[in-house]
XYZ file of C-alpha atoms in Angstrom:
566
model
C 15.441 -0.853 -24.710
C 17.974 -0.413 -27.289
C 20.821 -1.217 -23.892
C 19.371 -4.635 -23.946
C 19.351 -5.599 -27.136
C 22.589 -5.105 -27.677
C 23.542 -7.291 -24.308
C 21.068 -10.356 -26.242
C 22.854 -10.464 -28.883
C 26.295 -10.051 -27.503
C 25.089 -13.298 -25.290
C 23.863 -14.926 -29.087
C 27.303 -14.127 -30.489
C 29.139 -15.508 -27.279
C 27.539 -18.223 -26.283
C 28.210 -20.749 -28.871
C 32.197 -21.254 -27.760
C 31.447 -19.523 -24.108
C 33.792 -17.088 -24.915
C 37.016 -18.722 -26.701
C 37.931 -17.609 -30.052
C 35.339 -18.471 -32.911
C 36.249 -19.491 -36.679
C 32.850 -18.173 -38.189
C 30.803 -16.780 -41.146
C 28.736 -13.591 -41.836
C 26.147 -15.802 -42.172
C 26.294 -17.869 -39.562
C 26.669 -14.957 -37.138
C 23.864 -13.268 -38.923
C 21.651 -16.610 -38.191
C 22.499 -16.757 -34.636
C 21.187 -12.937 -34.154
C 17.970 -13.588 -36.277
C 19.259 -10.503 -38.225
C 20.561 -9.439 -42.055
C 24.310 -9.944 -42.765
C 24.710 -6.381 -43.365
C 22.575 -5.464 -39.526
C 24.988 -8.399 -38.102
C 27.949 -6.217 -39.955
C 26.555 -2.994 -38.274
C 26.456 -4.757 -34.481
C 30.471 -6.168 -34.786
C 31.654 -3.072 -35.769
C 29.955 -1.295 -32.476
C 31.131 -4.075 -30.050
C 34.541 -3.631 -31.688
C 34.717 0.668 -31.284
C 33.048 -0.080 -27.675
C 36.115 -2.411 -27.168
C 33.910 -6.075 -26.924
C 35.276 -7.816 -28.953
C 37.602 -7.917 -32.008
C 36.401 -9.038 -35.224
C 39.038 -10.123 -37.571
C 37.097 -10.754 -41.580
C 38.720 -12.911 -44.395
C 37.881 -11.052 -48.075
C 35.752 -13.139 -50.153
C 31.798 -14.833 -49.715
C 31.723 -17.409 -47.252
C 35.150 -17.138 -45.872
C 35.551 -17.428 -42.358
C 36.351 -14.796 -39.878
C 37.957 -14.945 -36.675
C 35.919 -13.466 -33.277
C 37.875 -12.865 -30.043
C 35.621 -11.865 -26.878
C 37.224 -9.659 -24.918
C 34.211 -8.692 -21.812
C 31.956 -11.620 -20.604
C 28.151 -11.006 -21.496
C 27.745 -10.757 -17.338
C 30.546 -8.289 -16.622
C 29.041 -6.402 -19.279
C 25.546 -6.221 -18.012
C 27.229 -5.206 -14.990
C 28.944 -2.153 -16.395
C 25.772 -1.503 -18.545
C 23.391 -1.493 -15.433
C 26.391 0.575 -13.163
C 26.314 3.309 -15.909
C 22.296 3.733 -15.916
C 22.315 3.761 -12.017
C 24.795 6.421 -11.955
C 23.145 8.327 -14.965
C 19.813 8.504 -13.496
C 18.197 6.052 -15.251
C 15.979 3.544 -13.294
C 14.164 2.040 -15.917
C 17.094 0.706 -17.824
C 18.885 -0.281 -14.552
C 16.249 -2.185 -13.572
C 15.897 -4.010 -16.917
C 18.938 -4.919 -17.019
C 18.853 -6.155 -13.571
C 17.878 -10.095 -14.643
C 20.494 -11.207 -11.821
C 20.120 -13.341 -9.214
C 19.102 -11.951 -5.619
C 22.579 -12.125 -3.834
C 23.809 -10.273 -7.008
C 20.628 -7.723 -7.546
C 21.726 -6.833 -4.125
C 24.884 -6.330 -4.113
C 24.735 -4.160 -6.989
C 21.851 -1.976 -6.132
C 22.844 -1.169 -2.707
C 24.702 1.404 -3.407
C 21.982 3.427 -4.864
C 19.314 3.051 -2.580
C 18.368 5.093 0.903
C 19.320 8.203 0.085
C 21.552 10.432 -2.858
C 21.987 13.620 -4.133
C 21.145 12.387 -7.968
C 22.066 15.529 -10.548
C 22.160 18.300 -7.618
C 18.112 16.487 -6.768
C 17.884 15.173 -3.322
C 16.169 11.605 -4.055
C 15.213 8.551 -1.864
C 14.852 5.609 -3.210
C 13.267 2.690 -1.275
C 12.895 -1.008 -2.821
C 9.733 -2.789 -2.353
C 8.435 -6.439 -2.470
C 5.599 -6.053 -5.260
C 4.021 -3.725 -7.852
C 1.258 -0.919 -6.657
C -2.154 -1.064 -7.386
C -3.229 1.989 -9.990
C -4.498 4.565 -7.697
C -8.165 4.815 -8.817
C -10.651 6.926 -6.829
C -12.271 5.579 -3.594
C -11.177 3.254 -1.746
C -7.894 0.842 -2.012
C -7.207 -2.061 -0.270
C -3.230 -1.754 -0.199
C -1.623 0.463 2.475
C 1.276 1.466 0.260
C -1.395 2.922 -2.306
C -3.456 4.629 0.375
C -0.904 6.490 1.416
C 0.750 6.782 -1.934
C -2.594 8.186 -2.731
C -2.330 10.473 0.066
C 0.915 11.889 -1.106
C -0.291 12.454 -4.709
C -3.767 13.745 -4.180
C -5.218 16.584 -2.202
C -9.050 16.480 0.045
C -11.011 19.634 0.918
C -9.639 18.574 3.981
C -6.950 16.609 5.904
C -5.778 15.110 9.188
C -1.749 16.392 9.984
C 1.038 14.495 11.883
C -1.425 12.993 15.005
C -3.619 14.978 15.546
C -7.216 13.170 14.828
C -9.318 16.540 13.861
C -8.648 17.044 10.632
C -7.890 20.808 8.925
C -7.884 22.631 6.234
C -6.528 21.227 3.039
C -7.989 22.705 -0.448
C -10.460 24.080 1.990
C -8.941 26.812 3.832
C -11.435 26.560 6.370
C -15.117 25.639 6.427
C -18.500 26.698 8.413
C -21.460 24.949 9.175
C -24.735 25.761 9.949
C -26.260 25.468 12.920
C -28.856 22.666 12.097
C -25.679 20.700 10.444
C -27.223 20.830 7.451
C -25.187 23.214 5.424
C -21.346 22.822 5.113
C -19.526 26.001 3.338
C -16.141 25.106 2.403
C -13.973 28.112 1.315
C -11.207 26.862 -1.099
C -7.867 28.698 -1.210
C -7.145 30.843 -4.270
C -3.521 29.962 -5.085
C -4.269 25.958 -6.315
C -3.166 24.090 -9.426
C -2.651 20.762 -10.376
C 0.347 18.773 -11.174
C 0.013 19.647 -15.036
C 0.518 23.671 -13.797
C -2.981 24.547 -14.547
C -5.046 26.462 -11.762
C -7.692 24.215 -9.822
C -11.245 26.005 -10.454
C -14.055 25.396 -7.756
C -15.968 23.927 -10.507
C -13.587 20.982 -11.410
C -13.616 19.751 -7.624
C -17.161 19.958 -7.608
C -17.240 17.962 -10.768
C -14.743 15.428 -8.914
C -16.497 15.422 -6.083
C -19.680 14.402 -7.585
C -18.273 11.122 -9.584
C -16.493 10.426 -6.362
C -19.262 10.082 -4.344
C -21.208 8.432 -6.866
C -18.808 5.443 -6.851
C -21.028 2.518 -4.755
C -18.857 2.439 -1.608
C -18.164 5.779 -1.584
C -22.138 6.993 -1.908
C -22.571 4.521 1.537
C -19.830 6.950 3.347
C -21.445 10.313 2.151
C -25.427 9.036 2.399
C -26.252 11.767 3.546
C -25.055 14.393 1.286
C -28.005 16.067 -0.865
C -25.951 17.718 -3.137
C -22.776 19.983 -3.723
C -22.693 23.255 -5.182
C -20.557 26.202 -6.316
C -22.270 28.628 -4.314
C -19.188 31.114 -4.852
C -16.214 31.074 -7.247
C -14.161 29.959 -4.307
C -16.799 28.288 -2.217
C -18.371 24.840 -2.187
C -21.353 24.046 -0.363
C -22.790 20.338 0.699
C -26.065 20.459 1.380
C -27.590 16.911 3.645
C -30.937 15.745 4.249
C -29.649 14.853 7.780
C -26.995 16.506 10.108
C -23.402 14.342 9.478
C -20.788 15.981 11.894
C -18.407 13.268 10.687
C -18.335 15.089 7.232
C -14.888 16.966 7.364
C -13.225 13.963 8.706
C -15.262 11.696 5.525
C -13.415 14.416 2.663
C -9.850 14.245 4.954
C -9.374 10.286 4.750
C -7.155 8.995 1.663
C -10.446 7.708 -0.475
C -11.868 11.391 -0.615
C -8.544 12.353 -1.762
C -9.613 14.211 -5.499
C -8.053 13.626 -8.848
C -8.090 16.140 -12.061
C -12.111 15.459 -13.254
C -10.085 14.507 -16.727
C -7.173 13.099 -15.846
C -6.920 10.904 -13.050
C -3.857 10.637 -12.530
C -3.197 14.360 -11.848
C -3.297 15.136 -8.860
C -2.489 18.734 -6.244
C -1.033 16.855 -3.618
C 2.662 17.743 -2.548
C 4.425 15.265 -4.545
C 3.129 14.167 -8.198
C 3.479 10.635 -10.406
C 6.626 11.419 -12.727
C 6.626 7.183 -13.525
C 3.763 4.784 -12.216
C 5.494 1.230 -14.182
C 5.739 -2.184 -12.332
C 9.349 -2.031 -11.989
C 9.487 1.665 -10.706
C 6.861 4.347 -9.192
C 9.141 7.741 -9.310
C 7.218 10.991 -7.696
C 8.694 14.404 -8.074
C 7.824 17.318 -5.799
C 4.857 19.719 -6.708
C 6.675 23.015 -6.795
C 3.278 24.904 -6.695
C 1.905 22.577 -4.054
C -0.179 25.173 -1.617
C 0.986 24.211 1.539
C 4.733 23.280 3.059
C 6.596 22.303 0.566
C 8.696 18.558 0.519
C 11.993 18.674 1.118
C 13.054 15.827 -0.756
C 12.955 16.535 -4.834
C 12.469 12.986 -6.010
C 11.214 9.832 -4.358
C 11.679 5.859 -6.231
C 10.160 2.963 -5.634
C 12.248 0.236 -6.974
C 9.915 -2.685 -7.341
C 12.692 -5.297 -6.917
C 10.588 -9.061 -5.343
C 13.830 -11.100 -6.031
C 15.745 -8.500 -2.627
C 12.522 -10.516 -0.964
C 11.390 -13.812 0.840
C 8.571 -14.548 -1.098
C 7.007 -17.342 1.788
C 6.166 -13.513 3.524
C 3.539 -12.771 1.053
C 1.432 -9.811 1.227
C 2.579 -9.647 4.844
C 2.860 -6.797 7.068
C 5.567 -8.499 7.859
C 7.395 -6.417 5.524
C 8.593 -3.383 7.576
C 9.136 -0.581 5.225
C 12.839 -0.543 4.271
C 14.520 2.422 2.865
C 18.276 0.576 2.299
C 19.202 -2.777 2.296
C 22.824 -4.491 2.226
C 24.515 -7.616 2.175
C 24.301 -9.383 5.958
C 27.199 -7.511 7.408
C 26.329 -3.787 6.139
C 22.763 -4.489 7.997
C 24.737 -2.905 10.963
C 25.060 0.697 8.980
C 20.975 0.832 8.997
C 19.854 2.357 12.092
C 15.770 1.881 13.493
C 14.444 5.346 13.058
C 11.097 4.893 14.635
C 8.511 1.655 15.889
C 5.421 1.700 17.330
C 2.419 -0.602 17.905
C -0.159 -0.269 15.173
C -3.634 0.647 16.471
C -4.910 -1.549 13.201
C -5.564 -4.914 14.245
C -6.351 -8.206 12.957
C -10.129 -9.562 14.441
C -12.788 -12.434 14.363
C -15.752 -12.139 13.800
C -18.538 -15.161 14.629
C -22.085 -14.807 12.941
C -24.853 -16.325 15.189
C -27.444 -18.615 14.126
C -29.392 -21.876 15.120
C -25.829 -23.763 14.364
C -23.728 -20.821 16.272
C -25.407 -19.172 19.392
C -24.530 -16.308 22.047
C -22.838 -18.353 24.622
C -21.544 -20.845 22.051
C -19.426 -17.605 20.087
C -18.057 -16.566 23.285
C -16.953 -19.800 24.588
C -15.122 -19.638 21.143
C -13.557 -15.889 22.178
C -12.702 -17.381 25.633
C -10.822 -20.326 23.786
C -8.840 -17.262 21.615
C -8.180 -14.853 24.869
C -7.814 -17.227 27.693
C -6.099 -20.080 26.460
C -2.227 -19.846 24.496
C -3.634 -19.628 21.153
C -2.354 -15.986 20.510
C 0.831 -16.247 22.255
C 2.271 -19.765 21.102
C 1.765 -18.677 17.170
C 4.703 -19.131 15.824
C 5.458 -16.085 14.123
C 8.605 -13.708 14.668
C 9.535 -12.084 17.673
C 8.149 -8.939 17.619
C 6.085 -9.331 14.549
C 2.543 -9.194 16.558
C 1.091 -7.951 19.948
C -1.389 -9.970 21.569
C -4.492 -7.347 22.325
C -7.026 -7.648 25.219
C -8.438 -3.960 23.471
C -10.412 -2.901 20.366
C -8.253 0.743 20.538
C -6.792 1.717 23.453
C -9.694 1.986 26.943
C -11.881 -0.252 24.829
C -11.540 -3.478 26.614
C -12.942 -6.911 25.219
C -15.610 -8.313 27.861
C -14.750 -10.684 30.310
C -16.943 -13.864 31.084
C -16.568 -16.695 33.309
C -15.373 -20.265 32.280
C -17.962 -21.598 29.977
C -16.117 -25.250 29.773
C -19.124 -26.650 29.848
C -21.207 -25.350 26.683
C -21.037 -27.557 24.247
C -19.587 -26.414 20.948
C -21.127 -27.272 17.597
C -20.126 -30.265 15.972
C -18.645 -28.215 12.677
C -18.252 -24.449 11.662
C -16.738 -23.012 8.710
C -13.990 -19.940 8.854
C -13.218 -17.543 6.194
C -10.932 -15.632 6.375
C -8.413 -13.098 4.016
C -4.718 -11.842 4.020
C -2.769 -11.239 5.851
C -0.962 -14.370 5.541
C -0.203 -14.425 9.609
C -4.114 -15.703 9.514
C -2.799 -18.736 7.488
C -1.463 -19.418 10.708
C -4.300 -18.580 13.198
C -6.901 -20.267 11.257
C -4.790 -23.990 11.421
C -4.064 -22.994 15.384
C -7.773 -22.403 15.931
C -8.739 -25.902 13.591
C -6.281 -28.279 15.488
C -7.208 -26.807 18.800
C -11.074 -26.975 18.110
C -10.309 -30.448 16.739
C -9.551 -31.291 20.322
C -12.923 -29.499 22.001
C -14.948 -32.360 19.547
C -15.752 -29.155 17.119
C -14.623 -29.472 13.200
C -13.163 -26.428 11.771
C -13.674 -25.773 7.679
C -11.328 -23.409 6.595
C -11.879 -21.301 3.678
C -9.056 -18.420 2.535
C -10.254 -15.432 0.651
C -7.133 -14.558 -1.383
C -7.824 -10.745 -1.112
C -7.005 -7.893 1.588
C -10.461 -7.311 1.832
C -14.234 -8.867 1.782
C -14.928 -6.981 -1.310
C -15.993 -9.795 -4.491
C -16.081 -12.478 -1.441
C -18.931 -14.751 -2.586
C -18.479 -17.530 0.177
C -19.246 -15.016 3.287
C -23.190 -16.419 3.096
C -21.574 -19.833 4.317
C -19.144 -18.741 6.975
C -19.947 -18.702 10.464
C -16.421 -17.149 11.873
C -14.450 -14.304 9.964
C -11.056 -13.380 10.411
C -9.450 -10.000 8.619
C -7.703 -7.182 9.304
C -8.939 -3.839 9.732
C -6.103 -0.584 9.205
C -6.571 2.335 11.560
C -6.249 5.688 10.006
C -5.775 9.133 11.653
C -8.849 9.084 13.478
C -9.456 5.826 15.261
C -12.896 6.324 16.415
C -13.859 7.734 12.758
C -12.185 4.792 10.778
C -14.610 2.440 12.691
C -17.485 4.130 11.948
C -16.383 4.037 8.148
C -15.454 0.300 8.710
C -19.319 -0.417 9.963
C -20.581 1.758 6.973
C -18.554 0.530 4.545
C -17.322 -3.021 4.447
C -19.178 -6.217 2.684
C -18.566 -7.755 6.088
C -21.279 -6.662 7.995
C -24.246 -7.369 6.023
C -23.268 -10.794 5.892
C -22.409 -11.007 9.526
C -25.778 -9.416 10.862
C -29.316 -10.230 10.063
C -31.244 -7.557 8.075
C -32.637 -6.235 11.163
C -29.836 -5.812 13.240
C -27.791 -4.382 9.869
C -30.972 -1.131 9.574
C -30.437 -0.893 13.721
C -26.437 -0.106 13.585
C -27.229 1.997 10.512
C -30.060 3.893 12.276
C -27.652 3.938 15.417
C -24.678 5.573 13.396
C -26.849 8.066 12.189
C -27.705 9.097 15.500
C -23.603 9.156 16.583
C -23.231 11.411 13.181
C -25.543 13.551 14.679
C -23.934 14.607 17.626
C -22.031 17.766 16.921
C -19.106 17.604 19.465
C -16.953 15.087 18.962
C -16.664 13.107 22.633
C -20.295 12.431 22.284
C -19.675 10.866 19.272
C -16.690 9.140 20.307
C -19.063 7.807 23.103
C -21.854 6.593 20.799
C -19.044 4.590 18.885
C -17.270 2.834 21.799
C -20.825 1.944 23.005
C -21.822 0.268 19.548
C -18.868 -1.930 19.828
C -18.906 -2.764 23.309
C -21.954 -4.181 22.296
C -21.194 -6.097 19.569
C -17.950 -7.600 21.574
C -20.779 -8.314 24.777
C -22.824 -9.959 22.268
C -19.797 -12.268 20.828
C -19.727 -10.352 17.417
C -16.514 -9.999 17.502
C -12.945 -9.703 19.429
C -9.928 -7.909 18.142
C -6.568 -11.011 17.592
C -3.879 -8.842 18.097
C -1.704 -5.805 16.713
C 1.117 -5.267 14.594
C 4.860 -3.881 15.414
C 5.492 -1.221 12.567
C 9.172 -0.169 12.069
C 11.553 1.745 9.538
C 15.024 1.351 9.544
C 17.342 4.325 7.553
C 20.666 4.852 6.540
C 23.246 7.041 8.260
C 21.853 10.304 6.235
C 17.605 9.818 6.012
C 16.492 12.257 8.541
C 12.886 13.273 9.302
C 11.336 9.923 9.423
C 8.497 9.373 11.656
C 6.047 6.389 11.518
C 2.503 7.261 10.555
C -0.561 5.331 11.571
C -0.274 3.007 8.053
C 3.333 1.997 9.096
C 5.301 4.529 6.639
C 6.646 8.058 7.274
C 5.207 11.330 6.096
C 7.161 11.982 2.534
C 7.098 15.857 3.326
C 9.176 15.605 6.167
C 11.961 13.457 5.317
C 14.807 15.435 3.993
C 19.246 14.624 3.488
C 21.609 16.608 4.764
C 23.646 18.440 1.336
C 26.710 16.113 0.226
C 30.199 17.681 1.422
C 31.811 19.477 -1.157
């Protein structure tokens, strides 16, 4: 960034006298800027038309000059990072921005929420790390899911609450009656970001390496094959009936990519800058359905605005503005809810863990103070007594007097409020006689998690999508959990017993068939849901439209700022 180098060596040229008055050579200076006497030549005459400094040369070789400073290095980054902010241009702002936090702030928060940049409504929201590229299946981040959801479009999708998905791509779809043959009918008016019209044939083609990823070819088992079977038709063909299949190709991991570029996407909003200081979308102006009203939206990766003790925490609600302690009063909280995610433990029985054993351990968890002494933030968690909402955890009588084992190992992975559970439950097993080992799994999920074999509990947390019941399902399917936490046997009979829910062709039986498989893995002490989290956005006077979705953001499409008064 040509911006910055001229800052670093204004800062080599001051910093020798911190600003007073030098008495120096050409060749000194050119020294100090690891640079040619004639390149040093070039910089002092810029500084001086830009009004810098004053350089003031003697005639003859080796004479010495006279340099007068007349900005500070700081005021000038200042100015420099103030004139890229206003201009549009993030990526210089931001690398300029080598500040400390109370000064970052300060200076940014003018520019963030939301701004009419260049006649382009924009919102720009800062955020505690870098994204995860957005590669195809599935992603453990919920800022990249839905990201992901933003960028790319399914055949189908799920809209606002409603947990039946609709048409996306797909205009509409038919199946047959044995379930066995899914027509899709794809809309004729598609392209991609790049402008190019989507053919049928590339989202076959996408569709195909999709589900040939590993996790992904679990989720779609029992898809035979897909086929063009019309130039604006796609047809899956199974080798058993799967009435979860429109709500498999409407969750964020079916979401398709260009078959040659992966990074181009259909979906309403597409990647203008995907860097680790900034993630800038722009608004698909041949998107197919209702288009954003927002033009631009930033992500101003900015961890030093942070507390880094939080972590990968949900703690983070998702912020949209952000001021000095007494501007917080200008932000307003646009919307909060209860997540239907939850955090869980899971116990694995065995000759050292048994049935009555794990749910003494659950009665410890539910019936004791455990969950509601953690000391954690007001408001940050709920205490749940439910897996989702009518699914109630079993209740058993005191079991004081079964004797726990002597030790037990825990595993567990982010987030980081399990650092905190997991030394609860050790000091308060310590006290029951029972020694807790406690192994963390720096990850956000059990995926490359080679210590699972040796763990007898498991704590984690699960997200719930748009469709409750339907995420579960893809949770049993999917996750390296539950191998590891059931014996073969019982890992073929949940398989064999989710391929009789799929089965079911309307959708309360298989809502039924679901609740009953985890009733009876929570009767059987397999596991017991921990608690929920409290998901909130606070705005600006201005942000309108914000609503929180079931991953704890706000639909992109909807927000929108009023026009600036003339």
């Amino acid at each position: 960034m040509r911006q910055l180098n001229r800052l670093n060596q204004y800062q080599r040229l001051w910093q020798p006298s911190e600003g007073a008055t030098q008495q120096v050579t050409i060749s000194e200076l050119a020294a100090r800027c690891f640079c040619s006497e004639r390149h040093v030549r070039t910089l002092l005459r810029q500084a001086q038309e830009a009004g810098w400094l004053s350089w003031l040369a003697q005639s003859g070789r080796g004479k010495r000059g006279e340099l007068t400073f007349h900005v500070t290095p700081e005021s000038l980054r200042n100015l420099m990072m103030e004139e890229a902010l206003k201009s549009g241009q993030q990526h210089n702002a931001l690398e300029l921005a080598q500040l400390a936090p109370e000064d970052l702030r300060a200076l940014l928060h003018p520019f963030l929420g939301g701004h009419w940049q260049n006649d382009t409504p924009t919102l720009r929201i800062p955020y505690y790390r870098s994204l995860d590229p957005l590669h195809p299946g599935f992603l453990p981040g919920r800022a990249e899911q839905h990201l992901a959801g933003h960028v790319f479009s399914g055949l189908t999708r799920f809209h606002g609450s409603n947990s039946e998905p609709t048409g996306d791509l797909a205009h509409h779809w038919e199946v047959s009656a044995d379930g066995l043959r899914w027509h899709f009918y794809i809309r004729s008016t598609l392209h991609w970001h790049s402008g190019d019209k989507i053919e049928t044939a590339q989202l076959q083609r996408s569709l195909t390496a999709l589900l040939a990823l590993p996790a992904l070819r679990k989720l779609f088992q029992s898809v035979l094959r897909i086929d063009v079977t019309h130039p604006q038709c796609l047809t899956f063909t199974l080798h058993q009936p799967d009435h979860w299949l429109a709500h498999r190709l409407a969750t964020y991991c079916s979401r398709l990519a260009h078959p040659d570029q992966p990074m181009t996407g259909s979906g309403p909003f597409k990647l203008s800058v995907f860097d680790p200081e900034l993630v800038r979308l722009e608004s698909h102006e041949q998107y197919h359905l209702s288009h954003p009203l927002l033009k631009a939206i930033e992500y101003w990766i900015t961890p030093t605005l942070f507390d880094y003790g939080l972590g990968t925490s949900c703690r983070h609600p998702v912020q949209i503005a952000i001021g000095e302690l007494d501007e917080l009063e200008n932000l307003r909280l646009v919307s909060s809810s209860t997540s239907l995610g939850f955090c869980y433990l899971t116990l694995k029985h065995s000759p050292r863990l048994n049935k009555m054993q794990a749910r003494r351990l659950i009665n410890i968890i539910h019936l004791s103070t455990l969950l509601h002494t953690l000391p954690l933030n007001e408001g940050l968690i709920t205490p749940t007594e439910e897996l989702l909402p009518g699914w109630d955890i079993p209740q058993w009588p005191d079991l004081t007097d079964v004797r726990l084992p002597e030790t037990l190992t825990l595993i567990y992975h982010l987030p980081v409020e399990l650092h905190t559970m997991a030394n609860q439950l050790k000091h308060y097993l310590a006290q029951q006689g029972c020694e807790l080992r406690v192994i963390f799994h720096d990850a956000k999920t059990w995926d490359g998690c080679q210590q699972l074999a040796e763990a007898d509990i498991m704590m984690g947390d699960r997200l719930i999508g748009e469709a409750p019941e339907y995420t579960l399902e893809q949770w049993l399917r999917c996750d390296a959990l539950w191998p590891h936490l059931l014996s073969a046997p019982q890992f073929a009979h949940l398989q064999a017993t989710l391929d009789a829910v799929q089965a079911q062709a309307h959708e309360q039986a298989r809502h039924a068939g679901l609740k009953a498989i985890f009733s009876q893995l929570m009767e059987n002490a397999v596991i017991t849901p921990l608690f929920n989290y409290q998901y909130q956005i606070s705005a600006p006077p201005g942000v309108n439209g914000i609503r929180l979705n079931t991953r704890g953001w706000f639909d992109f499409t909807e927000a929108w700022l009023p026009a600036p008064k003339s």
